[in-house]
mmCIF file of C-alpha atoms in Angstrom:
data_model
loop_
_atom_site.group_PDB
_atom_site.id
_atom_site.type_symbol
_atom_site.label_atom_id
_atom_site.label_comp_id
_atom_site.label_asym_id
_atom_site.label_seq_id
_atom_site.Cartn_x
_atom_site.Cartn_y
_atom_site.Cartn_z
ATOM 1 C CA UNK A 707 -58.246 -127.218 -21.328
ATOM 2 C CA UNK A 708 -61.383 -125.588 -21.859
ATOM 3 C CA UNK A 709 -63.401 -129.543 -22.615
ATOM 4 C CA UNK A 710 -61.711 -131.203 -20.195
ATOM 5 C CA UNK A 711 -62.905 -128.472 -17.358
ATOM 6 C CA UNK A 712 -66.829 -128.317 -19.859
ATOM 7 C CA UNK A 713 -67.481 -132.640 -20.299
ATOM 8 C CA UNK A 714 -64.598 -134.701 -19.228
ATOM 9 C CA UNK A 715 -66.473 -136.998 -19.021
ATOM 10 C CA UNK A 716 -66.656 -136.880 -22.992
ATOM 11 C CA UNK A 717 -62.605 -138.039 -22.577
ATOM 12 C CA UNK A 718 -64.457 -141.585 -21.065
ATOM 13 C CA UNK A 719 -66.119 -141.813 -24.279
ATOM 14 C CA UNK A 720 -63.558 -141.149 -26.429
ATOM 15 C CA UNK A 721 -61.258 -143.929 -25.058
ATOM 16 C CA UNK A 722 -64.134 -146.569 -24.709
ATOM 17 C CA UNK A 723 -64.772 -145.777 -28.725
ATOM 18 C CA UNK A 724 -60.478 -144.928 -29.700
ATOM 19 C CA UNK A 725 -60.467 -148.961 -28.116
ATOM 20 C CA UNK A 726 -63.567 -150.386 -29.900
ATOM 21 C CA UNK A 727 -62.858 -148.107 -33.067
ATOM 22 C CA UNK A 728 -58.902 -149.083 -34.015
ATOM 23 C CA UNK A 729 -58.365 -149.934 -37.227
ATOM 24 C CA UNK A 730 -60.364 -146.816 -38.360
ATOM 25 C CA UNK A 731 -57.637 -143.967 -38.725
ATOM 26 C CA UNK A 732 -58.393 -140.441 -38.183
ATOM 27 C CA UNK A 733 -56.367 -138.153 -39.041
ATOM 28 C CA UNK A 734 -54.651 -137.194 -35.878
ATOM 29 C CA UNK A 735 -58.355 -136.193 -34.721
ATOM 30 C CA UNK A 736 -59.879 -137.046 -31.172
ATOM 31 C CA UNK A 737 -63.237 -138.876 -31.895
ATOM 32 C CA UNK A 738 -65.764 -138.644 -29.263
ATOM 33 C CA UNK A 739 -68.211 -140.100 -31.003
ATOM 34 C CA UNK A 740 -69.555 -142.297 -33.197
ATOM 35 C CA UNK A 741 -73.758 -143.336 -35.530
ATOM 36 C CA UNK A 742 -74.547 -143.708 -38.315
ATOM 37 C CA UNK A 743 -70.816 -144.830 -39.635
ATOM 38 C CA UNK A 744 -69.537 -141.252 -38.932
ATOM 39 C CA UNK A 745 -67.840 -139.122 -35.798
ATOM 40 C CA UNK A 746 -67.722 -136.601 -33.892
ATOM 41 C CA UNK A 747 -63.560 -134.756 -33.247
ATOM 42 C CA UNK A 748 -63.505 -133.564 -30.241
ATOM 43 C CA UNK A 749 -61.937 -131.089 -33.019
ATOM 44 C CA UNK A 750 -64.805 -130.502 -34.742
ATOM 45 C CA UNK A 751 -66.470 -129.444 -31.267
ATOM 46 C CA UNK A 752 -63.774 -127.065 -29.527
ATOM 47 C CA UNK A 753 -65.195 -124.625 -32.172
ATOM 48 C CA UNK A 754 -68.151 -124.005 -32.245
ATOM 49 C CA UNK A 755 -68.948 -123.859 -28.341
ATOM 50 C CA UNK A 756 -68.932 -119.709 -27.672
ATOM 51 C CA UNK A 757 -66.286 -118.889 -25.845
ATOM 52 C CA UNK A 758 -68.068 -116.719 -23.034
ATOM 53 C CA UNK A 759 -69.787 -120.078 -21.884
ATOM 54 C CA UNK A 760 -68.266 -121.261 -19.120
ATOM 55 C CA UNK A 761 -67.916 -124.670 -17.604
ATOM 56 C CA UNK A 762 -71.688 -125.354 -16.868
ATOM 57 C CA UNK A 763 -73.153 -123.223 -19.038
ATOM 58 C CA UNK A 764 -70.794 -124.719 -21.870
ATOM 59 C CA UNK A 765 -71.227 -128.469 -20.167
ATOM 60 C CA UNK A 766 -74.860 -128.222 -21.465
ATOM 61 C CA UNK A 767 -74.327 -126.531 -24.404
ATOM 62 C CA UNK A 768 -71.601 -129.488 -25.859
ATOM 63 C CA UNK A 769 -74.549 -131.958 -24.273
ATOM 64 C CA UNK A 770 -76.960 -129.965 -26.557
ATOM 65 C CA UNK A 771 -74.325 -130.267 -29.441
ATOM 66 C CA UNK A 772 -73.289 -133.898 -29.448
ATOM 67 C CA UNK A 773 -77.207 -134.929 -28.314
ATOM 68 C CA UNK A 774 -78.088 -132.493 -32.077
ATOM 69 C CA UNK A 775 -75.380 -133.912 -34.366
ATOM 70 C CA UNK A 776 -76.016 -138.028 -33.320
ATOM 71 C CA UNK A 777 -79.485 -137.626 -34.472
ATOM 72 C CA UNK A 778 -78.964 -136.032 -37.465
ATOM 73 C CA UNK A 779 -76.569 -138.566 -37.618
ATOM 74 C CA UNK A 780 -78.935 -141.373 -36.953
ATOM 75 C CA UNK A 781 -81.031 -139.644 -39.433
ATOM 76 C CA UNK A 782 -79.240 -139.552 -42.421
ATOM 77 C CA UNK A 783 -78.328 -141.899 -42.094
ATOM 78 C CA UNK A 784 -82.103 -143.931 -41.956
ATOM 79 C CA UNK A 785 -82.813 -142.029 -44.783
ATOM 80 C CA UNK A 786 -79.661 -142.166 -47.241
ATOM 81 C CA UNK A 787 -81.666 -146.491 -47.142
ATOM 82 C CA UNK A 788 -84.712 -145.785 -47.904
ATOM 83 C CA UNK A 789 -84.249 -143.453 -50.327
ATOM 84 C CA UNK A 790 -85.849 -144.695 -53.603
ATOM 85 C CA UNK A 791 -83.657 -142.538 -56.484
ATOM 86 C CA UNK A 792 -80.388 -142.038 -55.035
ATOM 87 C CA UNK A 793 -79.344 -141.664 -58.360
ATOM 88 C CA UNK A 794 -81.416 -138.145 -58.287
ATOM 89 C CA UNK A 795 -79.719 -137.034 -55.722
ATOM 90 C CA UNK A 796 -76.573 -137.265 -56.883
ATOM 91 C CA UNK A 797 -77.448 -135.850 -60.078
ATOM 92 C CA UNK A 798 -78.316 -132.290 -57.706
ATOM 93 C CA UNK A 799 -76.098 -132.661 -55.758
ATOM 94 C CA UNK A 800 -73.209 -132.942 -58.423
ATOM 95 C CA UNK A 801 -74.945 -129.369 -60.595
ATOM 96 C CA UNK A 802 -74.957 -128.258 -57.110
ATOM 97 C CA UNK A 803 -71.250 -127.856 -56.949
ATOM 98 C CA UNK A 804 -70.942 -127.594 -60.182
ATOM 99 C CA UNK A 805 -72.531 -124.592 -60.098
ATOM 100 C CA UNK A 806 -70.715 -123.804 -56.411
ATOM 101 C CA UNK A 807 -67.241 -123.625 -58.358
ATOM 102 C CA UNK A 808 -68.458 -121.625 -61.083
ATOM 103 C CA UNK A 809 -69.662 -118.767 -58.613
ATOM 104 C CA UNK A 810 -66.529 -119.292 -56.058
ATOM 105 C CA UNK A 811 -64.206 -118.857 -59.822
ATOM 106 C CA UNK A 812 -65.851 -116.239 -61.530
ATOM 107 C CA UNK A 813 -65.734 -114.398 -57.964
ATOM 108 C CA UNK A 814 -61.994 -114.950 -57.623
ATOM 109 C CA UNK A 815 -61.361 -113.809 -61.275
ATOM 110 C CA UNK A 816 -63.839 -110.704 -60.640
ATOM 111 C CA UNK A 817 -62.221 -109.382 -57.330
ATOM 112 C CA UNK A 818 -58.417 -109.637 -58.807
ATOM 113 C CA UNK A 819 -59.720 -108.116 -61.951
ATOM 114 C CA UNK A 820 -62.831 -105.592 -62.339
ATOM 115 C CA UNK A 821 -62.134 -104.783 -57.918
ATOM 116 C CA UNK A 822 -64.777 -102.908 -56.954
ATOM 117 C CA UNK A 823 -62.520 -99.550 -57.979
ATOM 118 C CA UNK A 824 -64.674 -96.831 -60.281
ATOM 119 C CA UNK A 825 -64.005 -93.382 -61.389
ATOM 120 C CA UNK A 826 -65.509 -90.362 -59.811
ATOM 121 C CA UNK A 827 -65.891 -89.773 -63.944
ATOM 122 C CA UNK A 828 -67.508 -93.023 -64.434
ATOM 123 C CA UNK A 829 -70.094 -91.580 -61.093
ATOM 124 C CA UNK A 830 -70.535 -88.793 -62.615
ATOM 125 C CA UNK A 831 -71.586 -89.992 -66.699
ATOM 126 C CA UNK A 832 -73.661 -92.367 -66.021
ATOM 127 C CA UNK A 833 -75.269 -89.678 -63.463
ATOM 128 C CA UNK A 834 -75.995 -87.223 -66.069
ATOM 129 C CA UNK A 835 -76.979 -89.882 -68.878
ATOM 130 C CA UNK A 836 -80.012 -90.674 -67.131
ATOM 131 C CA UNK A 837 -81.582 -88.347 -64.698
ATOM 132 C CA UNK A 838 -84.531 -90.078 -65.424
ATOM 133 C CA UNK A 839 -83.590 -92.959 -63.721
ATOM 134 C CA UNK A 840 -82.682 -90.326 -60.300
ATOM 135 C CA UNK A 841 -86.257 -88.834 -60.061
ATOM 136 C CA UNK A 842 -87.178 -88.475 -56.752
ATOM 137 C CA UNK A 843 -91.145 -90.640 -55.930
ATOM 138 C CA UNK A 844 -92.066 -87.998 -52.738
ATOM 139 C CA UNK A 845 -90.121 -85.144 -51.141
ATOM 140 C CA UNK A 846 -86.417 -85.078 -50.167
ATOM 141 C CA UNK A 847 -85.235 -82.456 -47.302
ATOM 142 C CA UNK A 848 -82.142 -81.412 -46.501
ATOM 143 C CA UNK A 849 -81.956 -79.968 -42.641
ATOM 144 C CA UNK A 850 -81.482 -81.616 -39.497
ATOM 145 C CA UNK A 851 -84.014 -82.720 -35.933
ATOM 146 C CA UNK A 852 -84.069 -83.865 -32.525
ATOM 147 C CA UNK A 853 -86.604 -85.266 -30.194
ATOM 148 C CA UNK A 854 -86.213 -84.184 -26.501
ATOM 149 C CA UNK A 855 -88.050 -85.284 -23.703
ATOM 150 C CA UNK A 856 -91.164 -82.316 -22.508
ATOM 151 C CA UNK A 857 -89.186 -81.139 -19.696
ATOM 152 C CA UNK A 858 -85.731 -80.401 -21.214
ATOM 153 C CA UNK A 859 -83.535 -77.464 -19.764
ATOM 154 C CA UNK A 860 -83.072 -74.561 -22.401
ATOM 155 C CA UNK A 861 -85.480 -75.420 -25.390
ATOM 156 C CA UNK A 862 -86.324 -71.380 -26.531
ATOM 157 C CA UNK A 863 -82.853 -72.234 -26.921
ATOM 158 C CA UNK A 864 -82.677 -74.948 -28.808
ATOM 159 C CA UNK A 865 -86.130 -73.112 -31.105
ATOM 160 C CA UNK A 866 -83.382 -70.871 -32.219
ATOM 161 C CA UNK A 867 -80.391 -72.617 -32.559
ATOM 162 C CA UNK A 868 -82.596 -74.974 -35.106
ATOM 163 C CA UNK A 869 -84.660 -72.704 -37.215
ATOM 164 C CA UNK A 870 -81.152 -70.859 -38.460
ATOM 165 C CA UNK A 871 -78.309 -72.940 -39.168
ATOM 166 C CA UNK A 872 -74.859 -71.004 -37.896
ATOM 167 C CA UNK A 873 -71.901 -73.474 -37.252
ATOM 168 C CA UNK A 874 -72.325 -72.285 -34.346
ATOM 169 C CA UNK A 875 -75.618 -73.188 -33.542
ATOM 170 C CA UNK A 876 -75.510 -76.526 -34.475
ATOM 171 C CA UNK A 877 -71.783 -76.967 -31.639
ATOM 172 C CA UNK A 878 -74.210 -75.819 -29.282
ATOM 173 C CA UNK A 879 -77.876 -78.408 -30.797
ATOM 174 C CA UNK A 880 -74.357 -81.487 -30.429
ATOM 175 C CA UNK A 881 -73.475 -80.319 -27.123
ATOM 176 C CA UNK A 882 -77.168 -80.021 -26.309
ATOM 177 C CA UNK A 883 -77.869 -83.736 -27.253
ATOM 178 C CA UNK A 884 -75.176 -86.008 -26.343
ATOM 179 C CA UNK A 885 -77.092 -84.556 -22.200
ATOM 180 C CA UNK A 886 -80.312 -83.862 -23.448
ATOM 181 C CA UNK A 887 -81.692 -85.911 -26.910
ATOM 182 C CA UNK A 888 -83.800 -88.898 -27.573
ATOM 183 C CA UNK A 889 -82.914 -88.414 -30.273
ATOM 184 C CA UNK A 890 -80.610 -85.859 -32.874
ATOM 185 C CA UNK A 891 -80.226 -86.214 -36.613
ATOM 186 C CA UNK A 892 -78.938 -83.491 -38.788
ATOM 187 C CA UNK A 893 -78.720 -84.170 -42.938
ATOM 188 C CA UNK A 894 -77.549 -81.354 -44.288
ATOM 189 C CA UNK A 895 -75.704 -82.583 -46.184
ATOM 190 C CA UNK A 896 -77.836 -85.469 -47.247
ATOM 191 C CA UNK A 897 -81.045 -85.853 -48.107
ATOM 192 C CA UNK A 898 -83.411 -87.765 -46.502
ATOM 193 C CA UNK A 899 -87.421 -88.529 -47.659
ATOM 194 C CA UNK A 900 -90.057 -87.373 -45.630
ATOM 195 C CA UNK A 901 -91.036 -90.304 -44.711
ATOM 196 C CA UNK A 902 -88.442 -91.357 -42.476
ATOM 197 C CA UNK A 903 -89.050 -88.565 -40.374
ATOM 198 C CA UNK A 904 -92.791 -88.690 -40.988
ATOM 199 C CA UNK A 905 -92.645 -91.522 -38.386
ATOM 200 C CA UNK A 906 -90.107 -90.097 -35.896
ATOM 201 C CA UNK A 907 -93.192 -87.784 -35.543
ATOM 202 C CA UNK A 908 -97.109 -87.519 -33.581
ATOM 203 C CA UNK A 909 -99.582 -88.463 -35.854
ATOM 204 C CA UNK A 910 -101.265 -85.925 -38.720
ATOM 205 C CA UNK A 911 -97.962 -83.418 -38.343
ATOM 206 C CA UNK A 912 -97.256 -84.071 -41.697
ATOM 207 C CA UNK A 913 -99.861 -84.120 -43.368
ATOM 208 C CA UNK A 914 -101.002 -85.454 -47.273
ATOM 209 C CA UNK A 915 -98.970 -82.419 -48.974
ATOM 210 C CA UNK A 916 -96.827 -82.610 -50.886
ATOM 211 C CA UNK A 917 -95.501 -79.207 -50.179
ATOM 212 C CA UNK A 918 -96.165 -79.241 -46.409
ATOM 213 C CA UNK A 919 -93.073 -79.346 -46.136
ATOM 214 C CA UNK A 920 -91.653 -76.652 -48.912
ATOM 215 C CA UNK A 921 -94.439 -73.158 -47.111
ATOM 216 C CA UNK A 922 -92.834 -75.047 -42.604
ATOM 217 C CA UNK A 923 -89.499 -75.063 -42.844
ATOM 218 C CA UNK A 924 -89.906 -75.714 -39.406
ATOM 219 C CA UNK A 925 -91.477 -78.078 -37.421
ATOM 220 C CA UNK A 926 -92.359 -77.641 -33.671
ATOM 221 C CA UNK A 927 -94.266 -80.165 -32.443
ATOM 222 C CA UNK A 928 -95.292 -81.923 -28.897
ATOM 223 C CA UNK A 929 -96.942 -84.862 -27.264
ATOM 224 C CA UNK A 930 -97.346 -86.076 -23.915
ATOM 225 C CA UNK A 931 -93.853 -86.377 -22.904
ATOM 226 C CA UNK A 932 -91.973 -85.390 -26.124
ATOM 227 C CA UNK A 933 -90.284 -82.250 -27.866
ATOM 228 C CA UNK A 934 -90.248 -83.180 -31.014
ATOM 229 C CA UNK A 935 -88.043 -80.180 -34.142
ATOM 230 C CA UNK A 936 -87.813 -80.616 -37.277
ATOM 231 C CA UNK A 937 -86.211 -78.439 -39.544
ATOM 232 C CA UNK A 938 -85.379 -77.644 -42.898
ATOM 233 C CA UNK A 939 -83.492 -76.001 -44.379
ATOM 234 C CA UNK A 940 -83.587 -77.532 -48.372
ATOM 235 C CA UNK A 941 -86.487 -78.693 -49.958
ATOM 236 C CA UNK A 942 -87.024 -80.579 -52.967
ATOM 237 C CA UNK A 943 -90.826 -81.828 -54.305
ATOM 238 C CA UNK A 944 -91.753 -84.994 -55.351
ATOM 239 C CA UNK A 945 -90.717 -85.528 -59.160
ATOM 240 C CA UNK A 946 -87.139 -83.205 -58.506
ATOM 241 C CA UNK A 947 -83.968 -84.453 -59.828
ATOM 242 C CA UNK A 948 -82.205 -86.131 -56.171
ATOM 243 C CA UNK A 949 -78.004 -84.554 -56.792
ATOM 244 C CA UNK A 950 -75.439 -86.511 -57.725
ATOM 245 C CA UNK A 951 -73.920 -87.329 -54.298
ATOM 246 C CA UNK A 952 -77.402 -88.013 -52.613
ATOM 247 C CA UNK A 953 -78.006 -90.928 -55.818
ATOM 248 C CA UNK A 954 -73.878 -91.302 -55.772
ATOM 249 C CA UNK A 955 -73.434 -94.845 -53.733
ATOM 250 C CA UNK A 956 -76.070 -96.034 -55.685
ATOM 251 C CA UNK A 957 -74.317 -95.855 -58.675
ATOM 252 C CA UNK A 958 -71.055 -97.139 -58.030
ATOM 253 C CA UNK A 959 -73.207 -100.257 -57.037
ATOM 254 C CA UNK A 960 -74.866 -100.889 -60.270
ATOM 255 C CA UNK A 961 -72.292 -99.588 -62.265
ATOM 256 C CA UNK A 962 -69.404 -102.231 -60.155
ATOM 257 C CA UNK A 963 -72.309 -104.890 -60.812
ATOM 258 C CA UNK A 964 -72.048 -104.133 -64.924
ATOM 259 C CA UNK A 965 -68.477 -104.396 -64.792
ATOM 260 C CA UNK A 966 -68.827 -107.352 -63.142
ATOM 261 C CA UNK A 967 -71.409 -109.028 -65.624
ATOM 262 C CA UNK A 968 -69.423 -107.853 -68.268
ATOM 263 C CA UNK A 969 -66.076 -109.470 -67.416
ATOM 264 C CA UNK A 970 -67.741 -112.833 -66.809
ATOM 265 C CA UNK A 971 -69.643 -112.806 -70.256
ATOM 266 C CA UNK A 972 -66.281 -111.593 -72.018
ATOM 267 C CA UNK A 973 -64.476 -114.017 -69.914
ATOM 268 C CA UNK A 974 -66.866 -117.124 -71.374
ATOM 269 C CA UNK A 975 -67.054 -116.038 -74.638
ATOM 270 C CA UNK A 976 -63.129 -116.254 -75.069
ATOM 271 C CA UNK A 977 -63.312 -119.804 -73.544
ATOM 272 C CA UNK A 978 -65.567 -120.326 -76.002
ATOM 273 C CA UNK A 979 -63.644 -118.641 -79.153
ATOM 274 C CA UNK A 980 -60.001 -120.252 -77.870
ATOM 275 C CA UNK A 981 -61.942 -123.859 -77.114
ATOM 276 C CA UNK A 982 -63.860 -123.462 -80.901
ATOM 277 C CA UNK A 983 -60.280 -122.580 -82.587
ATOM 278 C CA UNK A 984 -58.189 -125.226 -80.313
ATOM 279 C CA UNK A 985 -60.914 -128.147 -82.031
ATOM 280 C CA UNK A 986 -61.563 -129.003 -78.521
ATOM 281 C CA UNK A 987 -65.333 -128.467 -78.899
ATOM 282 C CA UNK A 988 -66.947 -132.096 -80.335
ATOM 283 C CA UNK A 989 -69.948 -132.081 -82.084
ATOM 284 C CA UNK A 990 -71.617 -135.428 -82.881
#
């Protein structure tokens, strides 16, 4: 009904086409238009019409889609008849198809046999053996950040809550931020690079001094519209080793990829060995 409501004239066109192409087996589909020797079917058009479009908007979308489909079909027909070396294209298509089939097969095997599970012990072992990979290239901090309008209420109290991190103060900050803060970020359990917050504060607040936030654990600055609070609970200098929890997700992804590569390589070796033993490989 959606298609009929959107562009009822299409059905008249499809009836004409079906009368002209009765010898064509459409496999139960309803043809809407033919161009370049190929058909666009109602069943192929319906799924691409956005569900949010109704009435005239749906009709316009359908008409534009059909027009573009016709132009593409005609261009393909024209190009196919004027390419001097179709054999080269066929070889490229065959190569792509071969690669796609192998990739799909490998991905399915890896999903079934390897999955995405890595134990905590594996992650910890990799971390301990490769700590040099997790050196901080800039200062990292744990803390909280708050941006509020310059005339927001209770700024003196907010300053106290930010400077002394307790469970009660964090709860007060969270409740306060709901109705007053433009931005609130608590990252007391995770490490963030200082550069992430340098861009959130007025220009030149965080200087190029790498030890600035180590000496200034509470930064409060203002501009013409906002007041910014940055509290640093813990500080990691450049060159320091990022903790395991910060590196956990990166290590997990890396180990999964290593397992995938190892599994695929081993599978290829097994296939080669089996084919060799069965004399299925013939050298000329």
